[in-house]
Short mmCIF file of N, CA and C in Angstrom, two decimals:
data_model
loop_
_atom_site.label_atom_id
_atom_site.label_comp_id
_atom_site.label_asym_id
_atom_site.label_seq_id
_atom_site.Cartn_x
_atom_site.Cartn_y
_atom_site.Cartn_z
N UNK B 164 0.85 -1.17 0.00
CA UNK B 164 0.00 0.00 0.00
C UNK B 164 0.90 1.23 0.00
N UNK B 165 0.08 2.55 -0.53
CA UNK B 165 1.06 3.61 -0.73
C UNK B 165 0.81 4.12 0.81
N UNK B 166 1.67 5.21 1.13
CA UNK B 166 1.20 6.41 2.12
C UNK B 166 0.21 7.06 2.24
N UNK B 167 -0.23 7.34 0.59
CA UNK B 167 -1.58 8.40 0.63
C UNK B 167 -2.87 7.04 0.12
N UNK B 168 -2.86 5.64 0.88
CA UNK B 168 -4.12 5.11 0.68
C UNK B 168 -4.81 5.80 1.96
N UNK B 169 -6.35 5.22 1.60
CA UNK B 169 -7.21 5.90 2.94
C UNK B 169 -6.66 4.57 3.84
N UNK B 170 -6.52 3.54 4.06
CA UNK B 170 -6.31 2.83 5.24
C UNK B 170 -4.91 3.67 6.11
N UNK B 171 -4.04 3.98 5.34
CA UNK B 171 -2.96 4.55 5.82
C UNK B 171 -3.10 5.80 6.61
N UNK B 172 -4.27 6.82 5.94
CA UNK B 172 -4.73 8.16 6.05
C UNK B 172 -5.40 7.74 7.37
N UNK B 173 -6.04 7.22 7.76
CA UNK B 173 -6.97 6.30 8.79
C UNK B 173 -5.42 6.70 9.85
N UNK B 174 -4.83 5.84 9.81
CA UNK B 174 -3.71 5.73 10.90
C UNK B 174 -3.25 6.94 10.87
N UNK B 175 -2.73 7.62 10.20
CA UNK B 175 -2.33 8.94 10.11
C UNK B 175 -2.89 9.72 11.20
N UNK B 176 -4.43 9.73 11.18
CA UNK B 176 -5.60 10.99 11.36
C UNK B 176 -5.86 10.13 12.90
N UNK B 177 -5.49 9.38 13.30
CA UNK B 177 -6.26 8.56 14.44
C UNK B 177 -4.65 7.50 16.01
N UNK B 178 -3.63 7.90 15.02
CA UNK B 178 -2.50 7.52 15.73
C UNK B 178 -2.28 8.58 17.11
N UNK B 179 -1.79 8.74 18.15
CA UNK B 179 -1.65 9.49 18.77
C UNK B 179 -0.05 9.28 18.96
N UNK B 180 0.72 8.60 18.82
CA UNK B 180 2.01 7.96 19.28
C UNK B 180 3.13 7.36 18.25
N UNK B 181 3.78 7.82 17.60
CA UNK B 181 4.32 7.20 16.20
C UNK B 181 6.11 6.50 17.55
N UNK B 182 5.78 5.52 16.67
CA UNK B 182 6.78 4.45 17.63
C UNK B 182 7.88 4.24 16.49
N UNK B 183 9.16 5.25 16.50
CA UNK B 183 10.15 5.44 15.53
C UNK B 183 10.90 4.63 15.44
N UNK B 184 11.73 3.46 14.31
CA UNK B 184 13.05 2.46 14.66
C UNK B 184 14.20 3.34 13.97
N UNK B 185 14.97 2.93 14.68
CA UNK B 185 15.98 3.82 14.31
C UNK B 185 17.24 2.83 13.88
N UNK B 186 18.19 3.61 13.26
CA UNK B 186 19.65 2.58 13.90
C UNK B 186 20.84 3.17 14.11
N UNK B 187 21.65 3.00 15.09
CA UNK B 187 22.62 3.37 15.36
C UNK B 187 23.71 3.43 14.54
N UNK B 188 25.06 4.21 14.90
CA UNK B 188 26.49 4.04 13.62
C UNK B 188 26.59 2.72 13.41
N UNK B 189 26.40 2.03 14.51
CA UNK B 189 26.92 0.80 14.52
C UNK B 189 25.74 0.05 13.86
N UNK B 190 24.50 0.28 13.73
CA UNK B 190 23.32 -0.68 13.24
C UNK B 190 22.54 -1.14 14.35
N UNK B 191 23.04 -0.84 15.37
CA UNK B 191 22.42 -1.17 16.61
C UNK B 191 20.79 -0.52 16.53
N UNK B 192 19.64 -1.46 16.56
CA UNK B 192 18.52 -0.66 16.36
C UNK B 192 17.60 -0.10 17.98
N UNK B 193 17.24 0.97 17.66
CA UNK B 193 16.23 1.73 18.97
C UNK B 193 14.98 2.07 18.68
N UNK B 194 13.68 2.22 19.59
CA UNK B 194 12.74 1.96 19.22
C UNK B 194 12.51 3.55 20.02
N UNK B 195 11.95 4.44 19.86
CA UNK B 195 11.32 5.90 20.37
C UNK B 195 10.05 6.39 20.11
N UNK B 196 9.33 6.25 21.17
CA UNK B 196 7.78 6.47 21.20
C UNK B 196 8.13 8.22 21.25
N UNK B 197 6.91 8.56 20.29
CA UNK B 197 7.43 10.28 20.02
C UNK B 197 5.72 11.04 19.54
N UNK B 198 5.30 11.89 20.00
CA UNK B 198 4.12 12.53 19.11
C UNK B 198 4.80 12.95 18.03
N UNK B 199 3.16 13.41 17.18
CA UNK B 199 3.73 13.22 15.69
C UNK B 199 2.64 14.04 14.82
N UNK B 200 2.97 14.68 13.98
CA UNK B 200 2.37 15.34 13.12
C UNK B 200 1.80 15.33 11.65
N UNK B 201 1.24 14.44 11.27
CA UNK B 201 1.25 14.24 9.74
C UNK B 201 0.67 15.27 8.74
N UNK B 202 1.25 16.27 8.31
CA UNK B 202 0.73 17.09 7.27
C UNK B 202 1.45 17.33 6.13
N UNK B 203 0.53 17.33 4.93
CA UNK B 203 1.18 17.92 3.49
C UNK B 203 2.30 16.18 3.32
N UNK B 204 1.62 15.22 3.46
CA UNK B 204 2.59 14.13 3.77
C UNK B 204 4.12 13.70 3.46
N UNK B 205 3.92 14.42 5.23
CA UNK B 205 5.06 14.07 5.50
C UNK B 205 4.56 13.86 6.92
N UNK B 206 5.77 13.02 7.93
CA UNK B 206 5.55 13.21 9.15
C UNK B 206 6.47 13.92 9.87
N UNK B 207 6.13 14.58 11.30
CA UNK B 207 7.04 15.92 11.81
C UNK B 207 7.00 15.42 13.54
N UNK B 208 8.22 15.23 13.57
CA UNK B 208 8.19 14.57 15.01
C UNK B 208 9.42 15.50 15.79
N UNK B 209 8.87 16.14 16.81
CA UNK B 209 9.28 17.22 17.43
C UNK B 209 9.89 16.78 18.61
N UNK B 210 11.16 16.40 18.98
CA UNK B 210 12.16 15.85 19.85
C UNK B 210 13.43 16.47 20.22
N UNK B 211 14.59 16.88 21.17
CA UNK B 211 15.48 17.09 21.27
C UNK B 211 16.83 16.99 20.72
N UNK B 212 17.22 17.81 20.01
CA UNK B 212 18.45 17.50 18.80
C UNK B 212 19.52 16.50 19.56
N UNK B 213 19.96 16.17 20.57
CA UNK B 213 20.73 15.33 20.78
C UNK B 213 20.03 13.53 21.83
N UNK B 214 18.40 13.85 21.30
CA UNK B 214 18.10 12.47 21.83
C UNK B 214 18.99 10.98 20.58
N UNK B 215 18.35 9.82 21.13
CA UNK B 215 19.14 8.84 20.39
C UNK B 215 17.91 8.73 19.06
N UNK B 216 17.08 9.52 18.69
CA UNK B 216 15.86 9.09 17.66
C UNK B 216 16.76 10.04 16.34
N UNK B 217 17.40 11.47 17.00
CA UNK B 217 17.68 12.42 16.42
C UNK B 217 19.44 11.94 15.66
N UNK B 218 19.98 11.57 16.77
CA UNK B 218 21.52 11.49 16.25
C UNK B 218 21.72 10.39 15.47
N UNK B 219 21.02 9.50 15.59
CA UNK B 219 20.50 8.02 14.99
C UNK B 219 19.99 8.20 13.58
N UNK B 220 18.95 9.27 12.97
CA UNK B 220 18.30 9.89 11.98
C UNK B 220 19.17 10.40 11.32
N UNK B 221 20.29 11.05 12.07
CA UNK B 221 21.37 11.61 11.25
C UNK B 221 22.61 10.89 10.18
N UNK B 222 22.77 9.72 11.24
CA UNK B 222 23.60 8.62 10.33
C UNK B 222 22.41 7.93 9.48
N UNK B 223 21.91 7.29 9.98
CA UNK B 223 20.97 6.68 9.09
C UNK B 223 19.69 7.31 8.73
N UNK B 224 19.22 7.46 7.67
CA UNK B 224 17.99 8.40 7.70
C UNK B 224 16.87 7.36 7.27
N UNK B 225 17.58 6.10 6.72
CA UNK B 225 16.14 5.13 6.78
C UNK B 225 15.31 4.74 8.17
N UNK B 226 14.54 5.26 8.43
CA UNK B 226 13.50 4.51 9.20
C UNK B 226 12.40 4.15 8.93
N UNK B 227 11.44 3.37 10.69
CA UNK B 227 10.60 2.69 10.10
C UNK B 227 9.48 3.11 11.23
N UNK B 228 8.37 3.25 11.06
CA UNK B 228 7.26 3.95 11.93
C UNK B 228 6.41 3.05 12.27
N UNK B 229 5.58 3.14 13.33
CA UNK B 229 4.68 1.85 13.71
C UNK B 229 3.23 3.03 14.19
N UNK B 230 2.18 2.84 13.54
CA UNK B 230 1.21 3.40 13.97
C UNK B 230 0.26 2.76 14.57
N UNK B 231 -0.63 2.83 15.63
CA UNK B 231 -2.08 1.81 15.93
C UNK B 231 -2.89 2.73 16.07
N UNK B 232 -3.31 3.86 15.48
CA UNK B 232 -4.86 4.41 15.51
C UNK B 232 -5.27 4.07 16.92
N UNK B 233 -4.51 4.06 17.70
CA UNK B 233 -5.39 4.45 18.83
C UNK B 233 -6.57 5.22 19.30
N UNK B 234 -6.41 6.19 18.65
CA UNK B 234 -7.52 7.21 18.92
C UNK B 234 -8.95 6.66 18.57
N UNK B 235 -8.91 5.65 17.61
CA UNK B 235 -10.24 4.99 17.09
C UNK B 235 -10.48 3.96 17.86
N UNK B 236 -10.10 3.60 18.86
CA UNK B 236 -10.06 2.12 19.07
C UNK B 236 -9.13 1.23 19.00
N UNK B 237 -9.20 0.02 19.60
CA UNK B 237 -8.65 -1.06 19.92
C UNK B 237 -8.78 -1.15 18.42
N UNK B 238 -7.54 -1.55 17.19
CA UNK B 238 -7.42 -2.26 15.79
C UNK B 238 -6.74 -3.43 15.96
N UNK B 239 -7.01 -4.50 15.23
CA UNK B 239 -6.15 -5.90 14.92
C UNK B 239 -4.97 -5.19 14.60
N UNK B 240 -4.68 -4.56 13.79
CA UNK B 240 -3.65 -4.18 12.88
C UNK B 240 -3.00 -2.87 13.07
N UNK B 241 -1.76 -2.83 12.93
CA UNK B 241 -0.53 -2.04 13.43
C UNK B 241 -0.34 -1.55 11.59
N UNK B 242 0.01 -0.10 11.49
CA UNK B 242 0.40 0.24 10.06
C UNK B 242 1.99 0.62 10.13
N UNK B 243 2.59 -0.09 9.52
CA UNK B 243 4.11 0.13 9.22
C UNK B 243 4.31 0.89 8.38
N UNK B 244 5.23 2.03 8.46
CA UNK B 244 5.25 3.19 6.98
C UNK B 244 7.43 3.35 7.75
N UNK B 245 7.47 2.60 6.10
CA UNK B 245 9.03 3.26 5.75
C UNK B 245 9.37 4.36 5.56
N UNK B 246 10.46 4.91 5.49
CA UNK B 246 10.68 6.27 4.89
C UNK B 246 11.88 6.50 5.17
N UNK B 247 12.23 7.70 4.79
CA UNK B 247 13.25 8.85 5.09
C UNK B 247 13.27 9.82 5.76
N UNK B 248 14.10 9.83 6.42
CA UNK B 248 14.28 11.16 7.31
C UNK B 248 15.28 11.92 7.55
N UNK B 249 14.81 13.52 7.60
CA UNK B 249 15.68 14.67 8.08
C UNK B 249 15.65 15.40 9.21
N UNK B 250 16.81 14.98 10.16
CA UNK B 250 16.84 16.29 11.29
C UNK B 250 16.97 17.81 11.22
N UNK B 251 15.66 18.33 11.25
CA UNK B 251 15.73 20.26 11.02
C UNK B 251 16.09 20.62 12.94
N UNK B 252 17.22 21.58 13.29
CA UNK B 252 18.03 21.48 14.35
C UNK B 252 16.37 23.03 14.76
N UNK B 253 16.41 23.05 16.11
CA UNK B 253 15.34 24.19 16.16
C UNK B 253 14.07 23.74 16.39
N UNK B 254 12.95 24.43 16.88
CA UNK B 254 11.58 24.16 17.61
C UNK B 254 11.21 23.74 15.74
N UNK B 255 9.58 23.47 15.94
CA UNK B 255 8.80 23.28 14.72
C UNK B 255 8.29 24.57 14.66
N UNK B 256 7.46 24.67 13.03
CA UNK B 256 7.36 25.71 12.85
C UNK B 256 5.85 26.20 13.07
N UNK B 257 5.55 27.19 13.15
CA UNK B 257 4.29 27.80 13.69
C UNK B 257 3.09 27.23 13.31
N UNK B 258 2.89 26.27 11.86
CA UNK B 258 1.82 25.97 11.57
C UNK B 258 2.25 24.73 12.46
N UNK B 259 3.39 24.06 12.46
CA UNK B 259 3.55 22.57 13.17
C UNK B 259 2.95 22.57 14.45
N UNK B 260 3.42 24.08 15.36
CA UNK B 260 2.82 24.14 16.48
C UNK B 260 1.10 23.94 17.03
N UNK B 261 0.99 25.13 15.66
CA UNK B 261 -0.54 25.16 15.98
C UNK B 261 -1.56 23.81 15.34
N UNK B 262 -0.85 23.01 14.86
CA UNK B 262 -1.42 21.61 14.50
C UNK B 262 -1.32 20.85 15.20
N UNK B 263 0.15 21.06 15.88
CA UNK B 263 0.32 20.05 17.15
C UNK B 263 -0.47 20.09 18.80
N UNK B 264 -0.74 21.62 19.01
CA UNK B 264 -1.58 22.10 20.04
C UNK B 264 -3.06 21.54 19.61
N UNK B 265 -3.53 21.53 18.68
CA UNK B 265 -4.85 20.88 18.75
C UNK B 265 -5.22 19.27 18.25
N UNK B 266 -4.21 19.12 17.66
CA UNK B 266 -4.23 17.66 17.93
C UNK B 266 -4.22 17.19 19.65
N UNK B 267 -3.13 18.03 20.31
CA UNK B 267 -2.87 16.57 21.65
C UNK B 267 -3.41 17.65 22.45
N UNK B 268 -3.59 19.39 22.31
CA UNK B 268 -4.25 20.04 23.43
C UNK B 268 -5.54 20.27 23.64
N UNK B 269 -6.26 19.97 22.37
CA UNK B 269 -7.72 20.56 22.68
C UNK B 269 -8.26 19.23 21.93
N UNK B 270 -8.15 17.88 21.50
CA UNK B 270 -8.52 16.97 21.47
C UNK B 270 -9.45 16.18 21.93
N UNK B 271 -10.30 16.69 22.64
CA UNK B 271 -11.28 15.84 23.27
C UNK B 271 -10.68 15.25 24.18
N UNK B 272 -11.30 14.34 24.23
CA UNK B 272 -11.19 13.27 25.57
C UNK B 272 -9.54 13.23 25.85
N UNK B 273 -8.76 13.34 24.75
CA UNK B 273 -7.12 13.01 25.32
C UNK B 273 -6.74 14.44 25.09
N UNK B 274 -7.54 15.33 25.91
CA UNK B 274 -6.64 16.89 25.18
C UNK B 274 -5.83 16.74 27.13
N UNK B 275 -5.11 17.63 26.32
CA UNK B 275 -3.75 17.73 27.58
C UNK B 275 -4.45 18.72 28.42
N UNK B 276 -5.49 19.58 28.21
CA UNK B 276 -5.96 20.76 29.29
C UNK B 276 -6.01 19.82 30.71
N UNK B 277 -6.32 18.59 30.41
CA UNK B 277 -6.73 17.94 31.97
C UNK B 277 -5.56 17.40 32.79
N UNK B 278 -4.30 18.22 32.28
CA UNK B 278 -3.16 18.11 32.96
C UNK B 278 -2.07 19.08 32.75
N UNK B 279 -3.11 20.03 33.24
CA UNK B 279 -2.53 21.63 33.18
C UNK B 279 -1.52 22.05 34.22
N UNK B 280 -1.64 21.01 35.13
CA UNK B 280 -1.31 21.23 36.48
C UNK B 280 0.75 20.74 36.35
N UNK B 281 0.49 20.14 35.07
CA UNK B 281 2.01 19.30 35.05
C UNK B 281 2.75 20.37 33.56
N UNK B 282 1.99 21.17 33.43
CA UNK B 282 2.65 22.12 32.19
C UNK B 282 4.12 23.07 32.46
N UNK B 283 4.39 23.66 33.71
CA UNK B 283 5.40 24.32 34.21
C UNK B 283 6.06 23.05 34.03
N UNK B 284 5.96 22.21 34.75
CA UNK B 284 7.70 21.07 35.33
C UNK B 284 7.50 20.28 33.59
N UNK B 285 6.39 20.63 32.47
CA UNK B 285 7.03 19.68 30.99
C UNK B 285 7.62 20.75 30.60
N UNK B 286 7.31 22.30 31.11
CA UNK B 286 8.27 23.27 29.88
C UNK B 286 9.34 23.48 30.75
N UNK B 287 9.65 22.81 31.87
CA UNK B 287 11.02 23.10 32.62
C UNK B 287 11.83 21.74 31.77
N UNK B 288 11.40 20.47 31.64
CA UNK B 288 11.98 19.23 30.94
C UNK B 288 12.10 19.51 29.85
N UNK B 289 11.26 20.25 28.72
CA UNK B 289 11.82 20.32 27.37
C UNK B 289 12.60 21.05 27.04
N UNK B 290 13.34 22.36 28.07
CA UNK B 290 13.66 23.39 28.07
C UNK B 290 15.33 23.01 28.44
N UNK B 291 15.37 21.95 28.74
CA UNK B 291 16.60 21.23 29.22
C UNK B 291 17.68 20.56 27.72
N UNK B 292 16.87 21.06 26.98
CA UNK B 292 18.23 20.54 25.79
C UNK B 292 17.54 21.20 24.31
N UNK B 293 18.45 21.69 23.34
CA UNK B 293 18.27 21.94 22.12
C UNK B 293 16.99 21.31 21.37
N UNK B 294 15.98 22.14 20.56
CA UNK B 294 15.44 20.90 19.61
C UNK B 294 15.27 20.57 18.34
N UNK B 295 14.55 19.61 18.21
CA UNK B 295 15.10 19.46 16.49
C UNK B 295 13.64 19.65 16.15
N UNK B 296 13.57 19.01 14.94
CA UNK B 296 12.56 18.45 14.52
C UNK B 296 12.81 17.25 13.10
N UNK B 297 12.18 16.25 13.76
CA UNK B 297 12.83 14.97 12.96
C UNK B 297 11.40 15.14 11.88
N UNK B 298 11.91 15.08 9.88
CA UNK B 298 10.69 15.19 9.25
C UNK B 298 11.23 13.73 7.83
N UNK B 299 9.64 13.44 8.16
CA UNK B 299 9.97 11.92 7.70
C UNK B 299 9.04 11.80 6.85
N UNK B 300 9.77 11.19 5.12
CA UNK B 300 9.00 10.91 3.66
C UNK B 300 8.48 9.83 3.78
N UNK B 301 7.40 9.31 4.02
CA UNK B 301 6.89 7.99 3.72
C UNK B 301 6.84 7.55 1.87
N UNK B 302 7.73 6.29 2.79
CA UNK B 302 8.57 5.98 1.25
C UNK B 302 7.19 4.68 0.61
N UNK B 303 6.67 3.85 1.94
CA UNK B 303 5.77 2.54 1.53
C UNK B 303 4.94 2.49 3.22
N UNK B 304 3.89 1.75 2.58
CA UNK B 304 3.06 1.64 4.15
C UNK B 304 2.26 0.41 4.12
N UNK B 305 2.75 -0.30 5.22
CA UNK B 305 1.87 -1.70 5.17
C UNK B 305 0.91 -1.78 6.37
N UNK B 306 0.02 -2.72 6.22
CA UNK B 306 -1.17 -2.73 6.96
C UNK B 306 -0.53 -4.31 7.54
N UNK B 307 -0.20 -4.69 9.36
CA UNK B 307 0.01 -6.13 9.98
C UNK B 307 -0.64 -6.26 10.71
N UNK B 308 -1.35 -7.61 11.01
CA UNK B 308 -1.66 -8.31 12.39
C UNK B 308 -0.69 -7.62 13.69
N UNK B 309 -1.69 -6.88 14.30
CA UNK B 309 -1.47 -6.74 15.53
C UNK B 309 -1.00 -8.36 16.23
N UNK B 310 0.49 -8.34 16.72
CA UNK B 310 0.72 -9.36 17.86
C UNK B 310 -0.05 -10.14 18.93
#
């Protein structure tokens, strides 16, 4: 299946959590649960320029994404989307923001307002290192049996 089928678009619009593989200089592979942005397709995953998702992206830029539409429900099936990726060093950009604030802040039932109380000590933690923004071409996208 391509990136832009609707089963894929489905996961896209309904994922809350894109679960990144990465690999190390060495090939050594890492797995980084990360929010995630899908627009104008591509995906935009907003992380700290020196985490292991970011420096990892840099040597290798093939990765591999794991989506489950969570947001819809319990699915049999997990969507795998290959691709490519580039580390942009720096916050995301203003439309990223304001896509990303209403995706995970004003979201309904999973909007972050109902943990307003923990917003000072997350902008004291993100505030603790450089950021990037990791932006990723979906190259192919498969539809698997959930485990």
């Amino acid at each position: 299946m391509t990136p832009d089928d609707p089963i894929a678009a489905t996961f896209f619009e309904h994922s809350l959590v894109a679960r990144v593989a990465t690999r190390s200089p060495k090939g050594r592979p890492a797995m980084t649960p990360l929010w995630f942005l899908y627009d104008r397709g591509r995906l935009f995953l907003a992380t700290g320029r020196d985490t292991v998702a970011a420096r990892n992206t840099t040597v290798n830029p093939e990765v591999v994404v794991l989506l489950d539409a969570e947001g819809k429900g319990r699915s049999d099936h997990v969507l795998r989307v290959r691709g490519r990726a580039k580390v942009h060093p720096g916050a995301p950009s203003l439309r990223a923001l304001a896509l990303l604030g209403r995706k995970y802040y004003l979201g309904g039932w999973r909007s972050e307002l109902g943990h307003i109380r923990l917003w000072r000590l997350r902008t004291r933690y993100y505030g603790q290192a450089e950021g990037a923004v990791i932006e990723i071409e979906p190259l192919s996208a498969e539809l698997l049996p959930r485990p």
